[in-house]
Amino acid sequence: MLLATQVQSILYHFLMGWVFAFGFSMLVSFKKAFRFGFLKAALEFLYPIVFTMILFYGLFHINGGGTDAYLILFFILGIMIYYRFYLSVFLQFFNGIKRFLKPLQHKILLVNSKIVGIIKVPVKMLKRRRRNVRKKRNKKSKKEKASDSDIS
């Protein structure tokens, strides 16, 4: 591998380690927004897999997709640099975004509850109507059976 290719590979691994840590900290920060535990688990499971595919796709264009132990160390160094120096800054940023989106989330949940309420009311009314029709039919059939038995 040429020196220029090695330098590009080192910088790419370092930056991708930083980006991986940034994305993962963002995922963990916004994880509470997901309601279903299965979705949380799937995201935490799929994120490293998808990121690894992106890493090797870019690495394929730089040096044919080859990686060595020292390149993996630069990837880990990028992660460590992010968590040591940048995490506190970006956590404040993520919390600011969450605070900004919180009223929007409440409005969306309120509208969703109203829509679900509008949909549920006719369904309940329809079920009640069907139940009343069945009761009336049963009463009529009982009266007819009673009148038939009186006749015979």
PDB file of C-alpha atoms in Angstrom:
ATOM      1  CA  MET A   1       0.000   0.000   0.000  1.00  0.00           C
ATOM      2  CA  LEU A   2       1.390   3.403  -0.958  1.00  0.00           C
ATOM      3  CA  LEU A   3       2.080   6.032   1.684  1.00  0.00           C
ATOM      4  CA  ALA A   4      -0.674   8.349   0.403  1.00  0.00           C
ATOM      5  CA  THR A   5      -3.170   5.488   0.510  1.00  0.00           C
ATOM      6  CA  GLN A   6      -2.099   4.591   4.053  1.00  0.00           C
ATOM      7  CA  VAL A   7      -2.526   8.186   5.224  1.00  0.00           C
ATOM      8  CA  GLN A   8      -5.964   8.341   3.620  1.00  0.00           C
ATOM      9  CA  SER A   9      -6.908   5.048   5.264  1.00  0.00           C
ATOM     10  CA  ILE A  10      -5.687   6.241   8.675  1.00  0.00           C
ATOM     11  CA  LEU A  11      -7.623   9.514   8.425  1.00  0.00           C
ATOM     12  CA  TYR A  12     -10.703   7.709   7.128  1.00  0.00           C
ATOM     13  CA  HIS A  13     -10.669   5.226  10.031  1.00  0.00           C
ATOM     14  CA  PHE A  14     -10.092   8.008  12.564  1.00  0.00           C
ATOM     15  CA  LEU A  15     -12.944  10.140  11.194  1.00  0.00           C
ATOM     16  CA  MET A  16     -15.287   7.187  10.861  1.00  0.00           C
ATOM     17  CA  GLY A  17     -14.573   6.261  14.491  1.00  0.00           C
ATOM     18  CA  TRP A  18     -15.528   9.801  15.468  1.00  0.00           C
ATOM     19  CA  VAL A  19     -18.680   9.666  13.324  1.00  0.00           C
ATOM     20  CA  PHE A  20     -19.586   6.237  14.732  1.00  0.00           C
ATOM     21  CA  ALA A  21     -19.357   7.543  18.295  1.00  0.00           C
ATOM     22  CA  PHE A  22     -21.366  10.652  17.360  1.00  0.00           C
ATOM     23  CA  GLY A  23     -24.137   8.589  15.761  1.00  0.00           C
ATOM     24  CA  PHE A  24     -24.250   6.097  18.600  1.00  0.00           C
ATOM     25  CA  SER A  25     -24.421   8.801  21.262  1.00  0.00           C
ATOM     26  CA  MET A  26     -27.229  10.465  19.302  1.00  0.00           C
ATOM     27  CA  LEU A  27     -29.050   7.132  19.055  1.00  0.00           C
ATOM     28  CA  VAL A  28     -28.715   6.519  22.792  1.00  0.00           C
ATOM     29  CA  SER A  29     -29.757  10.085  23.568  1.00  0.00           C
ATOM     30  CA  PHE A  30     -32.961   9.887  21.524  1.00  0.00           C
ATOM     31  CA  LYS A  31     -33.693   6.268  22.452  1.00  0.00           C
ATOM     32  CA  LYS A  32     -36.355   7.256  24.982  1.00  0.00           C
ATOM     33  CA  ALA A  33     -38.504   8.626  22.153  1.00  0.00           C
ATOM     34  CA  PHE A  34     -39.096   5.121  20.823  1.00  0.00           C
ATOM     35  CA  ARG A  35     -42.035   3.434  22.497  1.00  0.00           C
ATOM     36  CA  PHE A  36     -41.343  -0.189  21.670  1.00  0.00           C
ATOM     37  CA  GLY A  37     -38.445  -2.068  23.224  1.00  0.00           C
ATOM     38  CA  PHE A  38     -38.116  -4.166  20.099  1.00  0.00           C
ATOM     39  CA  LEU A  39     -37.481  -1.034  18.023  1.00  0.00           C
ATOM     40  CA  LYS A  40     -34.830   0.164  20.453  1.00  0.00           C
ATOM     41  CA  ALA A  41     -33.078  -3.186  20.380  1.00  0.00           C
ATOM     42  CA  ALA A  42     -33.263  -3.384  16.600  1.00  0.00           C
ATOM     43  CA  LEU A  43     -31.726   0.065  16.220  1.00  0.00           C
ATOM     44  CA  GLU A  44     -28.905  -0.711  18.621  1.00  0.00           C
ATOM     45  CA  PHE A  45     -28.275  -3.982  16.803  1.00  0.00           C
ATOM     46  CA  LEU A  46     -28.526  -2.676  13.238  1.00  0.00           C
ATOM     47  CA  TYR A  47     -26.600   0.586  13.696  1.00  0.00           C
ATOM     48  CA  PRO A  48     -23.132  -1.044  13.995  1.00  0.00           C
ATOM     49  CA  ILE A  49     -23.888  -3.418  11.128  1.00  0.00           C
ATOM     50  CA  VAL A  50     -24.999  -0.669   8.760  1.00  0.00           C
ATOM     51  CA  PHE A  51     -22.131   1.569   9.859  1.00  0.00           C
ATOM     52  CA  THR A  52     -19.620  -1.218   9.217  1.00  0.00           C
ATOM     53  CA  MET A  53     -21.031  -1.669   5.718  1.00  0.00           C
ATOM     54  CA  ILE A  54     -20.657   2.071   5.073  1.00  0.00           C
ATOM     55  CA  LEU A  55     -17.127   2.010   6.528  1.00  0.00           C
ATOM     56  CA  PHE A  56     -15.983  -0.780   4.246  1.00  0.00           C
ATOM     57  CA  TYR A  57     -17.730   0.727   1.218  1.00  0.00           C
ATOM     58  CA  GLY A  58     -15.712   3.922   1.653  1.00  0.00           C
ATOM     59  CA  LEU A  59     -12.597   1.934   2.437  1.00  0.00           C
ATOM     60  CA  PHE A  60     -13.115  -0.056  -0.748  1.00  0.00           C
ATOM     61  CA  HIS A  61     -12.783   3.154  -2.757  1.00  0.00           C
ATOM     62  CA  ILE A  62      -9.621   4.188  -0.904  1.00  0.00           C
ATOM     63  CA  ASN A  63      -7.542   1.015  -0.742  1.00  0.00           C
ATOM     64  CA  GLY A  64      -9.677  -1.833  -2.055  1.00  0.00           C
ATOM     65  CA  GLY A  65     -11.390  -2.577   1.269  1.00  0.00           C
ATOM     66  CA  GLY A  66      -8.355  -3.744   3.192  1.00  0.00           C
ATOM     67  CA  THR A  67      -7.948  -3.003   6.872  1.00  0.00           C
ATOM     68  CA  ASP A  68      -5.153  -3.755   9.307  1.00  0.00           C
ATOM     69  CA  ALA A  69      -4.814  -3.837  13.090  1.00  0.00           C
ATOM     70  CA  TYR A  70      -3.305  -0.361  13.241  1.00  0.00           C
ATOM     71  CA  LEU A  71      -6.250   1.016  11.238  1.00  0.00           C
ATOM     72  CA  ILE A  72      -8.678  -0.490  13.726  1.00  0.00           C
ATOM     73  CA  LEU A  73      -6.661   1.208  16.482  1.00  0.00           C
ATOM     74  CA  PHE A  74      -7.164   4.542  14.713  1.00  0.00           C
ATOM     75  CA  PHE A  75     -10.898   3.815  14.548  1.00  0.00           C
ATOM     76  CA  ILE A  76     -10.928   3.190  18.306  1.00  0.00           C
ATOM     77  CA  LEU A  77      -8.834   6.336  18.816  1.00  0.00           C
ATOM     78  CA  GLY A  78     -11.492   8.341  16.952  1.00  0.00           C
ATOM     79  CA  ILE A  79     -14.162   6.920  19.266  1.00  0.00           C
ATOM     80  CA  MET A  80     -12.071   7.731  22.353  1.00  0.00           C
ATOM     81  CA  ILE A  81     -11.403  11.309  21.180  1.00  0.00           C
ATOM     82  CA  TYR A  82     -15.121  11.864  20.641  1.00  0.00           C
ATOM     83  CA  TYR A  83     -16.109  10.529  24.057  1.00  0.00           C
ATOM     84  CA  ARG A  84     -13.285  12.385  25.820  1.00  0.00           C
ATOM     85  CA  PHE A  85     -13.619  15.848  24.254  1.00  0.00           C
ATOM     86  CA  TYR A  86     -16.840  16.192  22.262  1.00  0.00           C
ATOM     87  CA  LEU A  87     -19.517  14.198  24.075  1.00  0.00           C
ATOM     88  CA  SER A  88     -20.391  16.890  26.604  1.00  0.00           C
ATOM     89  CA  VAL A  89     -20.820  19.480  23.851  1.00  0.00           C
ATOM     90  CA  PHE A  90     -23.044  17.276  21.732  1.00  0.00           C
ATOM     91  CA  LEU A  91     -25.102  16.040  24.679  1.00  0.00           C
ATOM     92  CA  GLN A  92     -26.070  19.654  25.335  1.00  0.00           C
ATOM     93  CA  PHE A  93     -26.934  19.956  21.648  1.00  0.00           C
ATOM     94  CA  PHE A  94     -29.042  16.774  21.742  1.00  0.00           C
ATOM     95  CA  ASN A  95     -30.834  17.941  24.899  1.00  0.00           C
ATOM     96  CA  GLY A  96     -31.549  21.269  23.201  1.00  0.00           C
ATOM     97  CA  ILE A  97     -33.078  19.446  20.248  1.00  0.00           C
ATOM     98  CA  LYS A  98     -35.177  17.289  22.605  1.00  0.00           C
ATOM     99  CA  ARG A  99     -36.386  20.383  24.479  1.00  0.00           C
ATOM    100  CA  PHE A 100     -37.244  22.046  21.167  1.00  0.00           C
ATOM    101  CA  LEU A 101     -39.171  19.004  19.909  1.00  0.00           C
ATOM    102  CA  LYS A 102     -40.948  18.198  23.199  1.00  0.00           C
ATOM    103  CA  PRO A 103     -43.914  20.597  22.603  1.00  0.00           C
ATOM    104  CA  LEU A 104     -44.216  19.261  19.064  1.00  0.00           C
ATOM    105  CA  GLN A 105     -44.305  15.699  20.406  1.00  0.00           C
ATOM    106  CA  HIS A 106     -47.071  16.634  22.864  1.00  0.00           C
ATOM    107  CA  LYS A 107     -49.088  18.257  20.071  1.00  0.00           C
ATOM    108  CA  ILE A 108     -48.682  15.238  17.825  1.00  0.00           C
ATOM    109  CA  LEU A 109     -49.744  12.889  20.635  1.00  0.00           C
ATOM    110  CA  LEU A 110     -52.740  15.125  21.396  1.00  0.00           C
ATOM    111  CA  VAL A 111     -53.841  15.176  17.753  1.00  0.00           C
ATOM    112  CA  ASN A 112     -53.275  11.428  17.518  1.00  0.00           C
ATOM    113  CA  SER A 113     -55.422  10.833  20.606  1.00  0.00           C
ATOM    114  CA  LYS A 114     -58.195  13.032  19.200  1.00  0.00           C
ATOM    115  CA  ILE A 115     -58.100  11.200  15.854  1.00  0.00           C
ATOM    116  CA  VAL A 116     -58.154   7.827  17.565  1.00  0.00           C
ATOM    117  CA  GLY A 117     -61.046   9.076  19.721  1.00  0.00           C
ATOM    118  CA  ILE A 118     -62.943  10.186  16.623  1.00  0.00           C
ATOM    119  CA  ILE A 119     -62.370   6.811  15.003  1.00  0.00           C
ATOM    120  CA  LYS A 120     -63.271   4.826  18.132  1.00  0.00           C
ATOM    121  CA  VAL A 121     -66.566   6.618  18.777  1.00  0.00           C
ATOM    122  CA  PRO A 122     -68.238   5.531  15.515  1.00  0.00           C
ATOM    123  CA  VAL A 123     -66.871   2.035  15.975  1.00  0.00           C
ATOM    124  CA  LYS A 124     -68.386   1.887  19.461  1.00  0.00           C
ATOM    125  CA  MET A 125     -71.658   3.297  18.146  1.00  0.00           C
ATOM    126  CA  LEU A 126     -71.676   0.767  15.311  1.00  0.00           C
ATOM    127  CA  LYS A 127     -71.068  -2.094  17.731  1.00  0.00           C
ATOM    128  CA  ARG A 128     -73.825  -0.805  20.002  1.00  0.00           C
ATOM    129  CA  ARG A 129     -76.245  -0.598  17.045  1.00  0.00           C
ATOM    130  CA  ARG A 130     -75.403  -4.127  15.978  1.00  0.00           C
ATOM    131  CA  ARG A 131     -75.880  -5.362  19.531  1.00  0.00           C
ATOM    132  CA  ASN A 132     -79.264  -3.610  19.750  1.00  0.00           C
ATOM    133  CA  VAL A 133     -80.358  -5.089  16.400  1.00  0.00           C
ATOM    134  CA  ARG A 134     -79.419  -8.570  17.617  1.00  0.00           C
ATOM    135  CA  LYS A 135     -81.352  -8.037  20.849  1.00  0.00           C
ATOM    136  CA  LYS A 136     -84.416  -6.923  18.910  1.00  0.00           C
ATOM    137  CA  ARG A 137     -84.170  -9.932  16.609  1.00  0.00           C
ATOM    138  CA  ASN A 138     -83.842 -12.243  19.600  1.00  0.00           C
ATOM    139  CA  LYS A 139     -86.877 -10.669  21.265  1.00  0.00           C
ATOM    140  CA  LYS A 140     -88.911 -10.991  18.059  1.00  0.00           C
ATOM    141  CA  SER A 141     -87.869 -14.588  17.561  1.00  0.00           C
ATOM    142  CA  LYS A 142     -88.713 -15.394  21.212  1.00  0.00           C
ATOM    143  CA  LYS A 143     -92.130 -13.741  20.823  1.00  0.00           C
ATOM    144  CA  GLU A 144     -92.750 -15.660  17.599  1.00  0.00           C
ATOM    145  CA  LYS A 145     -91.726 -18.924  19.247  1.00  0.00           C
ATOM    146  CA  ALA A 146     -93.947 -18.153  22.242  1.00  0.00           C
ATOM    147  CA  SER A 147     -96.875 -17.316  19.989  1.00  0.00           C
ATOM    148  CA  ASP A 148     -96.220 -20.470  17.906  1.00  0.00           C
ATOM    149  CA  SER A 149     -96.209 -22.588  21.048  1.00  0.00           C
ATOM    150  CA  ASP A 150     -99.467 -20.952  22.240  1.00  0.00           C
ATOM    151  CA  ILE A 151    -101.106 -21.779  18.942  1.00  0.00           C
ATOM    152  CA  SER A 152    -100.144 -25.422  19.013  1.00  0.00           C
TER     153      SER A 152
END
